[in-house]
mmCIF file of C-alpha atoms and ligand atoms in Angstrom:
data_model
loop_
_atom_site.group_PDB
_atom_site.id
_atom_site.type_symbol
_atom_site.label_atom_id
_atom_site.label_comp_id
_atom_site.label_asym_id
_atom_site.label_seq_id
_atom_site.Cartn_x
_atom_site.Cartn_y
_atom_site.Cartn_z
ATOM 1 C CA MET A 1 35.733 -26.436 25.542
ATOM 2 C CA LYS A 2 33.003 -25.461 23.473
ATOM 3 C CA PHE A 3 33.644 -23.397 20.587
ATOM 4 C CA LEU A 4 29.520 -22.374 21.290
ATOM 5 C CA ASP A 5 27.920 -23.881 23.708
ATOM 6 C CA LEU A 6 23.903 -23.770 22.289
ATOM 7 C CA ARG A 7 22.994 -26.295 25.026
ATOM 8 C CA ALA A 8 23.920 -23.921 27.925
ATOM 9 C CA GLN A 9 22.133 -20.989 25.908
ATOM 10 C CA TYR A 10 19.429 -23.135 26.154
ATOM 11 C CA GLN A 11 19.678 -24.480 30.002
ATOM 12 C CA THR A 12 18.826 -20.384 30.301
ATOM 13 C CA ILE A 13 16.301 -20.180 28.554
ATOM 14 C CA LYS A 14 14.388 -23.719 28.168
ATOM 15 C CA THR A 15 11.464 -22.446 30.705
ATOM 16 C CA GLU A 16 10.417 -19.729 28.241
ATOM 17 C CA ILE A 17 11.625 -22.070 25.160
ATOM 18 C CA ASP A 18 9.676 -25.112 25.680
ATOM 19 C CA ALA A 19 6.734 -23.325 26.327
ATOM 20 C CA ALA A 20 6.682 -21.178 23.144
ATOM 21 C CA ILE A 21 7.481 -24.676 21.305
ATOM 22 C CA GLU A 22 4.630 -25.746 22.970
ATOM 23 C CA ALA A 23 2.436 -23.026 21.885
ATOM 24 C CA VAL A 24 2.336 -23.758 18.353
ATOM 25 C CA VAL A 25 2.211 -27.334 18.446
ATOM 26 C CA ARG A 26 -0.987 -26.952 20.325
ATOM 27 C CA GLU A 27 -2.633 -24.553 18.571
ATOM 28 C CA THR A 28 -0.314 -26.689 15.046
ATOM 29 C CA ASP A 29 -0.097 -23.284 13.791
ATOM 30 C CA PHE A 30 2.961 -24.445 11.378
ATOM 31 C CA ILE A 31 2.368 -22.357 8.067
ATOM 32 C CA MET A 32 3.130 -18.574 8.797
ATOM 33 C CA GLY A 33 1.519 -18.744 12.725
ATOM 34 C CA ARG A 34 1.243 -16.286 14.442
ATOM 35 C CA ALA A 35 5.239 -15.585 16.083
ATOM 36 C CA VAL A 36 5.848 -15.247 12.621
ATOM 37 C CA ASN A 37 3.873 -11.829 12.179
ATOM 38 C CA GLU A 38 5.069 -10.973 14.999
ATOM 39 C CA LEU A 39 9.050 -12.183 14.911
ATOM 40 C CA GLU A 40 8.318 -9.714 12.064
ATOM 41 C CA SER A 41 7.409 -6.538 14.223
ATOM 42 C CA ALA A 42 9.466 -7.483 16.364
ATOM 43 C CA VAL A 43 13.502 -7.675 14.432
ATOM 44 C CA ALA A 44 12.006 -4.740 12.131
ATOM 45 C CA GLN A 45 11.766 -2.384 14.971
ATOM 46 C CA TYR A 46 14.286 -3.364 16.910
ATOM 47 C CA CYS A 47 16.675 -2.740 14.044
ATOM 48 C CA GLY A 48 14.693 0.464 13.207
ATOM 49 C CA VAL A 49 12.696 -0.052 9.573
ATOM 50 C CA LYS A 50 9.746 -0.196 9.400
ATOM 51 C CA HIS A 51 8.698 -4.460 7.340
ATOM 52 C CA GLY A 52 10.454 -7.529 8.702
ATOM 53 C CA VAL A 53 9.646 -10.112 5.548
ATOM 54 C CA GLY A 54 9.881 -13.916 7.422
ATOM 55 C CA LEU A 55 12.002 -16.113 4.858
ATOM 56 C CA ASN A 56 13.943 -19.641 5.122
ATOM 57 C CA SER A 57 17.098 -18.169 5.658
ATOM 58 C CA GLY A 58 20.030 -15.297 5.039
ATOM 59 C CA THR A 59 21.166 -16.841 2.259
ATOM 60 C CA ASP A 60 17.270 -16.266 0.739
ATOM 61 C CA ALA A 61 17.256 -13.025 2.135
ATOM 62 C CA LEU A 62 19.972 -11.946 0.130
ATOM 63 C CA PHE A 63 18.487 -12.958 -2.421
ATOM 64 C CA VAL A 64 15.263 -12.257 -2.819
ATOM 65 C CA ALA A 65 16.536 -8.781 -1.277
ATOM 66 C CA LEU A 66 18.641 -8.463 -4.958
ATOM 67 C CA LYS A 67 15.540 -9.804 -6.832
ATOM 68 C CA ALA A 68 13.246 -8.199 -5.557
ATOM 69 C CA LEU A 69 15.505 -4.411 -6.478
ATOM 70 C CA ASN A 70 15.492 -5.913 -10.517
ATOM 71 C CA LEU A 71 19.037 -7.292 -10.388
ATOM 72 C CA GLY A 72 20.292 -9.509 -12.191
ATOM 73 C CA PRO A 73 22.322 -9.868 -16.157
ATOM 74 C CA GLY A 74 23.993 -7.018 -17.031
ATOM 75 C CA ASN A 75 24.170 -5.604 -13.709
ATOM 76 C CA GLU A 76 27.576 -5.642 -11.426
ATOM 77 C CA VAL A 77 27.282 -5.784 -7.634
ATOM 78 C CA ILE A 78 30.246 -4.861 -5.762
ATOM 79 C CA THR A 79 31.144 -7.120 -2.508
ATOM 80 C CA THR A 80 33.374 -8.266 -0.095
ATOM 81 C CA PRO A 81 35.901 -11.495 -1.114
ATOM 82 C CA PHE A 82 36.460 -11.922 2.740
ATOM 83 C CA SER A 83 32.207 -14.112 3.673
ATOM 84 C CA PHE A 84 30.304 -16.778 4.146
ATOM 85 C CA PHE A 85 30.095 -17.955 0.323
ATOM 86 C CA ALA A 86 25.613 -17.328 0.735
ATOM 87 C CA THR A 87 27.222 -13.751 -0.549
ATOM 88 C CA VAL A 88 28.193 -14.099 -4.052
ATOM 89 C CA GLU A 89 26.444 -16.725 -4.006
ATOM 90 C CA THR A 90 22.867 -14.870 -4.705
ATOM 91 C CA ILE A 91 24.842 -11.972 -6.952
ATOM 92 C CA ILE A 92 25.446 -14.492 -8.727
ATOM 93 C CA LEU A 93 22.073 -16.713 -8.515
ATOM 94 C CA THR A 94 20.801 -13.389 -9.806
ATOM 95 C CA GLY A 95 22.831 -13.403 -13.524
ATOM 96 C CA ALA A 96 24.112 -9.930 -12.113
ATOM 97 C CA LYS A 97 28.064 -9.611 -11.150
ATOM 98 C CA PRO A 98 30.018 -9.743 -8.509
ATOM 99 C CA VAL A 99 33.019 -7.386 -7.895
ATOM 100 C CA PHE A 100 35.163 -8.345 -5.332
ATOM 101 C CA VAL A 101 36.685 -4.481 -3.505
ATOM 102 C CA ASP A 102 39.987 -5.874 -1.377
ATOM 103 C CA ILE A 103 38.976 -5.379 2.725
ATOM 104 C CA ASP A 104 39.976 -2.527 5.485
ATOM 105 C CA PRO A 105 42.553 -4.578 7.051
ATOM 106 C CA ARG A 106 41.860 -3.576 10.563
ATOM 107 C CA THR A 107 38.553 -4.412 9.932
ATOM 108 C CA PHE A 108 37.680 -7.400 7.828
ATOM 109 C CA THR A 109 34.875 -5.847 6.044
ATOM 110 C CA ILE A 110 35.389 -3.613 2.581
ATOM 111 C CA ASP A 111 37.682 -1.207 2.076
ATOM 112 C CA PRO A 112 35.245 1.887 1.446
ATOM 113 C CA THR A 113 38.386 3.994 -0.446
ATOM 114 C CA LYS A 114 38.957 1.844 -3.280
ATOM 115 C CA ILE A 115 35.643 1.852 -4.312
ATOM 116 C CA GLU A 116 34.816 4.049 -6.615
ATOM 117 C CA ALA A 117 37.826 2.422 -8.605
ATOM 118 C CA ALA A 118 35.035 -0.276 -9.279
ATOM 119 C CA ILE A 119 32.684 1.747 -10.400
ATOM 120 C CA THR A 120 31.199 0.651 -13.927
ATOM 121 C CA PRO A 121 28.098 2.435 -15.530
ATOM 122 C CA LYS A 122 27.346 -1.717 -15.054
ATOM 123 C CA THR A 123 27.326 -1.407 -11.659
ATOM 124 C CA LYS A 124 23.707 -1.310 -9.304
ATOM 125 C CA ALA A 125 24.737 -1.961 -6.297
ATOM 126 C CA ILE A 126 27.047 -2.204 -3.430
ATOM 127 C CA LEU A 127 26.936 -4.794 -1.019
ATOM 128 C CA PRO A 128 28.791 -4.988 2.101
ATOM 129 C CA VAL A 129 29.140 -7.426 4.677
ATOM 130 C CA HIS A 130 29.249 -6.959 8.694
ATOM 131 C CA LEU A 131 31.665 -9.175 9.308
ATOM 132 C CA TYR A 132 31.823 -10.946 12.551
ATOM 133 C CA GLY A 133 29.912 -8.590 14.522
ATOM 134 C CA GLN A 134 30.422 -5.469 13.170
ATOM 135 C CA LEU A 135 29.082 -2.543 10.651
ATOM 136 C CA ALA A 136 31.524 -2.583 7.628
ATOM 137 C CA ASP A 137 32.492 1.727 7.355
ATOM 138 C CA ILE A 138 28.500 1.956 6.628
ATOM 139 C CA SER A 139 28.722 5.496 6.231
ATOM 140 C CA THR A 140 31.743 5.754 3.841
ATOM 141 C CA ILE A 141 29.770 3.449 1.176
ATOM 142 C CA LEU A 142 26.328 5.084 1.952
ATOM 143 C CA ALA A 143 27.791 8.803 1.186
ATOM 144 C CA ILE A 144 29.801 6.998 -2.337
ATOM 145 C CA ALA A 145 26.096 5.264 -2.936
ATOM 146 C CA LYS A 146 24.753 8.869 -2.232
ATOM 147 C CA LYS A 147 27.126 10.460 -4.997
ATOM 148 C CA ARG A 148 27.646 7.164 -7.425
ATOM 149 C CA ASN A 149 22.993 6.613 -7.466
ATOM 150 C CA LEU A 150 24.089 2.931 -6.176
ATOM 151 C CA LEU A 151 21.819 0.907 -3.684
ATOM 152 C CA VAL A 152 23.140 -1.123 -0.525
ATOM 153 C CA ILE A 153 22.005 -3.500 0.935
ATOM 154 C CA GLU A 154 23.503 -5.160 3.981
ATOM 155 C CA ASP A 155 24.303 -8.587 4.706
ATOM 156 C CA ALA A 156 23.352 -7.708 8.156
ATOM 157 C CA ALA A 157 23.919 -11.993 9.195
ATOM 158 C CA GLN A 158 25.759 -12.037 11.378
ATOM 159 C CA ALA A 159 25.752 -7.703 13.497
ATOM 160 C CA ILE A 160 22.465 -7.813 14.426
ATOM 161 C CA GLY A 161 22.330 -4.974 17.246
ATOM 162 C CA SER A 162 25.716 -3.601 16.095
ATOM 163 C CA THR A 163 25.359 0.018 15.831
ATOM 164 C CA ASP A 164 27.102 2.770 14.063
ATOM 165 C CA ARG A 165 26.380 5.942 15.501
ATOM 166 C CA GLY A 166 23.441 4.459 17.705
ATOM 167 C CA ARG A 167 21.883 3.025 14.952
ATOM 168 C CA ARG A 168 21.157 0.145 14.055
ATOM 169 C CA ALA A 169 22.765 -3.142 11.522
ATOM 170 C CA CYS A 170 19.860 -3.502 8.314
ATOM 171 C CA SER A 171 18.940 0.442 8.678
ATOM 172 C CA PHE A 172 21.341 1.876 6.768
ATOM 173 C CA GLY A 173 20.675 0.957 3.081
ATOM 174 C CA ILE A 174 18.118 -0.318 1.048
ATOM 175 C CA ALA A 175 17.810 -2.999 2.705
ATOM 176 C CA GLY A 176 19.031 -5.201 5.513
ATOM 177 C CA CYS A 177 19.599 -9.327 4.982
ATOM 178 C CA LEU A 178 19.381 -10.919 8.631
ATOM 179 C CA SER A 179 20.073 -14.941 9.708
ATOM 180 C CA PHE A 180 19.158 -16.890 11.747
ATOM 181 C CA PHE A 181 20.757 -20.152 11.537
ATOM 182 C CA PRO A 182 21.241 -21.693 15.080
ATOM 183 C CA SER A 183 25.391 -20.205 15.759
ATOM 184 C CA LYS A 184 24.465 -16.740 14.406
ATOM 185 C CA ASN A 185 23.479 -14.167 17.731
ATOM 186 C CA LEU A 186 20.375 -14.135 17.604
ATOM 187 C CA GLY A 187 19.802 -18.386 16.319
ATOM 188 C CA ALA A 188 16.596 -20.612 15.483
ATOM 189 C CA TYR A 189 16.845 -24.347 16.629
ATOM 190 C CA GLY A 190 16.891 -24.377 12.583
ATOM 191 C CA ASP A 191 17.697 -22.506 9.526
ATOM 192 C CA GLY A 192 15.678 -18.944 9.611
ATOM 193 C CA GLY A 193 16.455 -15.801 7.989
ATOM 194 C CA MET A 194 14.918 -12.551 7.512
ATOM 195 C CA LEU A 195 15.000 -9.688 5.506
ATOM 196 C CA VAL A 196 14.116 -6.242 7.082
ATOM 197 C CA THR A 197 13.378 -3.161 4.963
ATOM 198 C CA ASN A 198 11.700 0.534 5.044
ATOM 199 C CA ASP A 199 10.546 0.087 1.396
ATOM 200 C CA GLU A 200 7.425 -1.471 1.207
ATOM 201 C CA ARG A 201 7.902 -2.240 -2.639
ATOM 202 C CA LEU A 202 10.394 -4.844 -1.418
ATOM 203 C CA ALA A 203 9.064 -5.982 1.292
ATOM 204 C CA LYS A 204 5.716 -5.786 -0.624
ATOM 205 C CA TYR A 205 7.762 -8.626 -3.432
ATOM 206 C CA ALA A 206 9.551 -10.790 -1.228
ATOM 207 C CA ARG A 207 6.479 -11.686 1.204
ATOM 208 C CA GLN A 208 5.025 -12.636 -1.913
ATOM 209 C CA TRP A 209 8.276 -14.258 -3.403
ATOM 210 C CA ARG A 210 8.383 -16.841 -0.305
ATOM 211 C CA VAL A 211 4.726 -18.292 -1.733
ATOM 212 C CA HIS A 212 5.504 -19.256 -4.381
ATOM 213 C CA GLY A 213 4.522 -15.704 -6.084
ATOM 214 C CA ALA A 214 1.701 -15.174 -5.442
ATOM 215 C CA LYS A 215 -0.385 -13.006 -3.239
ATOM 216 C CA GLN A 216 -3.744 -15.191 -3.530
ATOM 217 C CA LYS A 217 -3.118 -18.855 -2.733
ATOM 218 C CA TYR A 218 -3.099 -20.312 -6.549
ATOM 219 C CA PHE A 219 -2.662 -17.532 -7.869
ATOM 220 C CA HIS A 220 0.688 -17.369 -9.182
ATOM 221 C CA ASP A 221 2.164 -13.898 -10.364
ATOM 222 C CA PHE A 222 5.568 -14.557 -11.056
ATOM 223 C CA VAL A 223 8.098 -17.364 -10.482
ATOM 224 C CA GLY A 224 8.651 -17.365 -6.199
ATOM 225 C CA ASP A 225 9.865 -19.936 -4.166
ATOM 226 C CA SER A 226 9.220 -22.132 -1.145
ATOM 227 C CA SER A 227 10.495 -19.944 2.082
ATOM 228 C CA ARG A 228 8.889 -19.252 4.798
ATOM 229 C CA LEU A 229 10.050 -18.579 8.615
ATOM 230 C CA ASP A 230 8.678 -20.988 10.068
ATOM 231 C CA THR A 231 6.167 -20.391 13.401
ATOM 232 C CA ILE A 232 8.113 -23.283 14.962
ATOM 233 C CA GLN A 233 11.530 -20.430 14.309
ATOM 234 C CA ALA A 234 9.502 -17.260 15.011
ATOM 235 C CA ALA A 235 8.103 -18.501 18.493
ATOM 236 C CA ILE A 236 11.576 -18.978 20.043
ATOM 237 C CA LEU A 237 13.410 -16.223 18.105
ATOM 238 C CA LEU A 238 10.880 -14.269 19.838
ATOM 239 C CA VAL A 239 12.110 -15.500 23.729
ATOM 240 C CA LYS A 240 15.606 -15.181 22.529
ATOM 241 C CA LEU A 241 15.283 -11.523 20.293
ATOM 242 C CA LYS A 242 14.391 -10.539 24.473
ATOM 243 C CA HIS A 243 17.675 -12.013 25.250
ATOM 244 C CA LEU A 244 19.754 -10.356 22.576
ATOM 245 C CA ASP A 245 21.050 -6.957 24.470
ATOM 246 C CA ASP A 246 21.954 -8.536 26.933
ATOM 247 C CA TRP A 247 23.802 -11.266 25.119
ATOM 248 C CA ASN A 248 24.898 -9.059 23.014
ATOM 249 C CA THR A 249 26.940 -7.062 25.952
ATOM 250 C CA THR A 250 28.336 -9.866 27.610
ATOM 251 C CA ARG A 251 30.061 -11.026 24.450
ATOM 252 C CA ARG A 252 31.383 -7.158 24.369
ATOM 253 C CA ALA A 253 32.510 -8.190 27.650
ATOM 254 C CA LYS A 254 33.966 -11.361 26.926
ATOM 255 C CA ALA A 255 35.873 -9.772 24.187
ATOM 256 C CA ALA A 256 37.253 -6.858 26.721
ATOM 257 C CA GLN A 257 38.208 -9.745 28.523
ATOM 258 C CA TYR A 258 40.346 -10.986 25.988
ATOM 259 C CA ASP A 259 41.950 -7.977 25.265
ATOM 260 C CA ARG A 260 43.339 -7.532 28.285
ATOM 261 C CA LEU A 261 44.421 -11.085 28.676
ATOM 262 C CA LEU A 262 46.350 -11.496 24.129
ATOM 263 C CA GLN A 263 46.662 -8.015 24.099
ATOM 264 C CA PRO A 264 50.188 -7.573 26.870
ATOM 265 C CA LEU A 265 50.801 -10.881 24.347
ATOM 266 C CA GLY A 266 51.563 -8.808 21.156
ATOM 267 C CA ILE A 267 48.272 -10.239 19.480
ATOM 268 C CA VAL A 268 45.810 -8.447 16.796
ATOM 269 C CA THR A 269 43.119 -8.458 18.715
ATOM 270 C CA PRO A 270 39.610 -7.142 16.732
ATOM 271 C CA TYR A 271 40.206 -3.315 16.232
ATOM 272 C CA VAL A 272 36.612 -2.125 16.651
ATOM 273 C CA ARG A 273 36.287 1.432 14.789
ATOM 274 C CA PRO A 274 35.547 4.807 16.585
ATOM 275 C CA ASP A 275 31.370 5.312 17.187
ATOM 276 C CA VAL A 276 30.271 1.481 16.384
ATOM 277 C CA THR A 277 29.454 -1.413 19.216
ATOM 278 C CA HIS A 278 30.626 -4.758 17.960
ATOM 279 C CA ILE A 279 28.659 -7.458 18.674
ATOM 280 C CA TYR A 280 31.604 -10.046 18.271
ATOM 281 C CA HIS A 281 29.911 -12.665 16.686
ATOM 282 C CA GLN A 282 32.961 -13.510 16.133
ATOM 283 C CA TYR A 283 36.218 -13.163 18.350
ATOM 284 C CA THR A 284 39.111 -13.194 15.523
ATOM 285 C CA ILE A 285 42.768 -12.578 16.566
ATOM 286 C CA ARG A 286 45.143 -11.866 13.447
ATOM 287 C CA VAL A 287 48.155 -13.961 13.611
ATOM 288 C CA PRO A 288 51.046 -13.436 10.867
ATOM 289 C CA GLU A 289 53.050 -16.914 11.439
ATOM 290 C CA HIS A 290 52.164 -19.769 12.373
ATOM 291 C CA ARG A 291 48.518 -19.516 12.398
ATOM 292 C CA ASP A 292 48.140 -22.623 11.471
ATOM 293 C CA ALA A 293 50.391 -24.206 14.548
ATOM 294 C CA LEU A 294 48.864 -22.828 17.064
ATOM 295 C CA ALA A 295 45.508 -23.905 15.898
ATOM 296 C CA ALA A 296 46.304 -27.351 16.770
ATOM 297 C CA TYR A 297 48.432 -26.567 19.409
ATOM 298 C CA LEU A 298 44.931 -25.437 20.812
ATOM 299 C CA LYS A 299 42.530 -28.776 19.589
ATOM 300 C CA GLU A 300 45.556 -30.500 21.319
ATOM 301 C CA HIS A 301 44.884 -28.540 24.434
ATOM 302 C CA LYS A 302 41.072 -29.128 23.350
ATOM 303 C CA VAL A 303 40.726 -25.281 22.907
ATOM 304 C CA PRO A 304 39.084 -25.327 19.302
ATOM 305 C CA THR A 305 39.053 -22.918 17.059
ATOM 306 C CA MET A 306 38.285 -21.928 13.354
ATOM 307 C CA THR A 307 39.366 -20.457 9.775
ATOM 308 C CA TYR A 308 36.416 -17.889 8.622
ATOM 309 C CA TYR A 309 37.846 -17.715 6.097
ATOM 310 C CA PRO A 310 39.915 -20.182 4.845
ATOM 311 C CA GLN A 311 39.410 -19.027 1.451
ATOM 312 C CA PRO A 312 39.019 -15.470 -0.175
ATOM 313 C CA LEU A 313 35.410 -15.484 -2.760
ATOM 314 C CA HIS A 314 37.752 -14.872 -6.054
ATOM 315 C CA LEU A 315 39.338 -18.398 -5.220
ATOM 316 C CA LEU A 316 36.299 -20.760 -5.395
ATOM 317 C CA LEU A 317 35.952 -23.196 -7.682
ATOM 318 C CA ALA A 318 32.749 -21.721 -8.353
ATOM 319 C CA THR A 319 34.213 -18.691 -8.982
ATOM 320 C CA LYS A 320 36.579 -19.870 -11.017
ATOM 321 C CA SER A 321 34.123 -17.895 -14.427
ATOM 322 C CA LEU A 322 34.923 -14.970 -13.059
ATOM 323 C CA GLY A 323 38.272 -14.712 -14.170
ATOM 324 C CA TYR A 324 40.095 -13.778 -10.992
ATOM 325 C CA HIS A 325 43.906 -14.646 -9.529
ATOM 326 C CA VAL A 326 45.664 -14.642 -6.775
ATOM 327 C CA GLY A 327 46.858 -11.472 -5.605
ATOM 328 C CA ASP A 328 43.752 -9.849 -7.338
ATOM 329 C CA PHE A 329 43.118 -9.210 -3.155
ATOM 330 C CA PRO A 330 45.927 -8.866 -1.423
ATOM 331 C CA LYS A 331 44.666 -8.390 2.613
ATOM 332 C CA ALA A 332 41.328 -11.239 1.208
ATOM 333 C CA GLU A 333 44.651 -13.457 0.665
ATOM 334 C CA ARG A 334 46.195 -12.172 3.927
ATOM 335 C CA ALA A 335 43.776 -12.002 6.126
ATOM 336 C CA CYS A 336 42.363 -16.017 5.017
ATOM 337 C CA GLN A 337 45.873 -16.976 5.971
ATOM 338 C CA GLU A 338 46.523 -15.262 9.080
ATOM 339 C CA ALA A 339 42.291 -14.534 10.418
ATOM 340 C CA LEU A 340 41.746 -16.915 14.173
ATOM 341 C CA SER A 341 38.407 -17.221 15.889
ATOM 342 C CA LEU A 342 38.261 -17.808 18.812
ATOM 343 C CA PRO A 343 35.212 -18.813 21.322
ATOM 344 C CA ILE A 344 33.478 -16.806 22.215
ATOM 345 C CA TYR A 345 29.028 -17.115 23.579
ATOM 346 C CA PRO A 346 27.523 -14.983 25.982
ATOM 347 C CA GLU A 347 28.190 -18.087 28.785
ATOM 348 C CA LEU A 348 31.633 -18.963 28.166
ATOM 349 C CA PRO A 349 33.833 -19.421 31.527
ATOM 350 C CA ASP A 350 36.196 -16.349 32.321
ATOM 351 C CA LYS A 351 38.265 -19.578 32.823
ATOM 352 C CA ASP A 352 38.909 -20.497 29.535
ATOM 353 C CA ILE A 353 39.490 -17.605 28.247
ATOM 354 C CA GLU A 354 42.430 -17.466 30.155
ATOM 355 C CA ARG A 355 43.447 -20.787 29.878
ATOM 356 C CA ILE A 356 42.736 -20.127 26.588
ATOM 357 C CA ALA A 357 45.235 -16.797 26.911
ATOM 358 C CA GLN A 358 47.440 -19.283 28.441
ATOM 359 C CA LEU A 359 48.007 -21.471 26.354
ATOM 360 C CA ILE A 360 48.706 -19.135 23.907
ATOM 361 C CA GLY A 361 51.213 -17.273 25.790
ATOM 362 C CA GLU A 362 52.938 -20.585 26.519
ATOM 363 C CA PHE A 363 52.260 -21.553 22.393
ATOM 364 C CA LEU A 364 54.383 -18.200 22.386
ATOM 365 C CA SER A 365 56.973 -18.756 24.260
ATOM 366 C CA THR A 366 58.368 -21.334 22.241
ATOM 367 C CA HIS A 367 57.833 -20.003 18.700
ATOM 368 C CA GLN A 368 58.641 -16.634 18.498
HETATM 369 C C1 PLP B 1 25.852 -16.839 8.082
HETATM 370 C C2 PLP B 1 26.013 -16.137 6.806
HETATM 371 C C3 PLP B 1 25.094 -15.656 5.500
HETATM 372 C C4 PLP B 1 23.483 -16.886 5.306
HETATM 373 O O1 PLP B 1 23.410 -17.003 6.531
HETATM 374 P P1 PLP B 1 21.619 -18.340 5.920
HETATM 375 O O2 PLP B 1 20.436 -18.390 7.297
HETATM 376 O O3 PLP B 1 22.947 -19.592 6.813
HETATM 377 O O4 PLP B 1 21.840 -18.936 4.629
HETATM 378 C C5 PLP B 1 25.677 -15.024 4.415
HETATM 379 N N1 PLP B 1 26.284 -13.942 4.601
HETATM 380 C C6 PLP B 1 26.315 -14.379 5.901
HETATM 381 C C7 PLP B 1 27.944 -13.340 5.933
HETATM 382 C C8 PLP B 1 26.411 -15.085 6.666
HETATM 383 O O5 PLP B 1 28.291 -15.256 7.815
#
């Protein structure tokens, strides 16, 4: 059994993918080629916003969004302590100070009821993460941001296609940041990312930043970076984007099957907020006791699982200088002890889900 089987997915779209790659190679259209523009328009339209700017990675999308919004030394950005490191890393890279707010234990996303208490005169932005494929409580976050005059930047690396009241991730904040890392729901065959926004100035800045700050080649207006999305990756993503909704729907069906089999065992299955569509980038259960023993038991039986994330962002060596301590964000810390992600992907055989549920049942019967 595999945690994620990208080869199985490739088999279903091989003809289209091979043709798309070949076309780029044939035209030696490697850098900023036609597919990049096409993908930028297609993804922007898909998300319901005006502009898309293809970049090297989701990390770069976060970084350039923060930079374009002038965040840096003296500013504070409120975010979640329960995410992939890039979320906080990019804030630190700009020179701004990340300020964590604990999560809602049901959704694993930032708890908006705790945001206002963390706002200071230095706070400039809120950076929610739509973790595991479900939007954070974005309408509440937007209301707070509006009232307190703050920017909202969405880390939607795990959530392309997820909705809240019919609107897609990346269409709520001033900027949305997408990752095309291979394992994401819309994954390239290498690194890639995109900044999506309705803000013309921001899009313009990002387009220039990704080519060393030059509007015109060799005329550099500011210090940027080298962060383009490869044409080959864009061509692959254009093929895959057409399948994304179907794949996300199938992921939901797989999640429903897990729910059906695991809930009778007393397992805490993913909580889905009302009015949202979850795209199940991960299917993450909570195991309050013996999480690691369960993972080991499953591994023994050839079922791979993952712990997203074993450490909260405030207790990492890299964030030590922020001065946080154990106990500062108990909900996030607890999630690190209890969260266990099970295999989920559109091609995952139903019988694998049955087998996983059966193994979990066996484990629980000997550990309660
Ligand atoms: C994957 C991910 C990123 C970073 O994306 P890369 O393309 O790997 O740089 C950022 N935030 C979250 C929540 C992610 O899952």
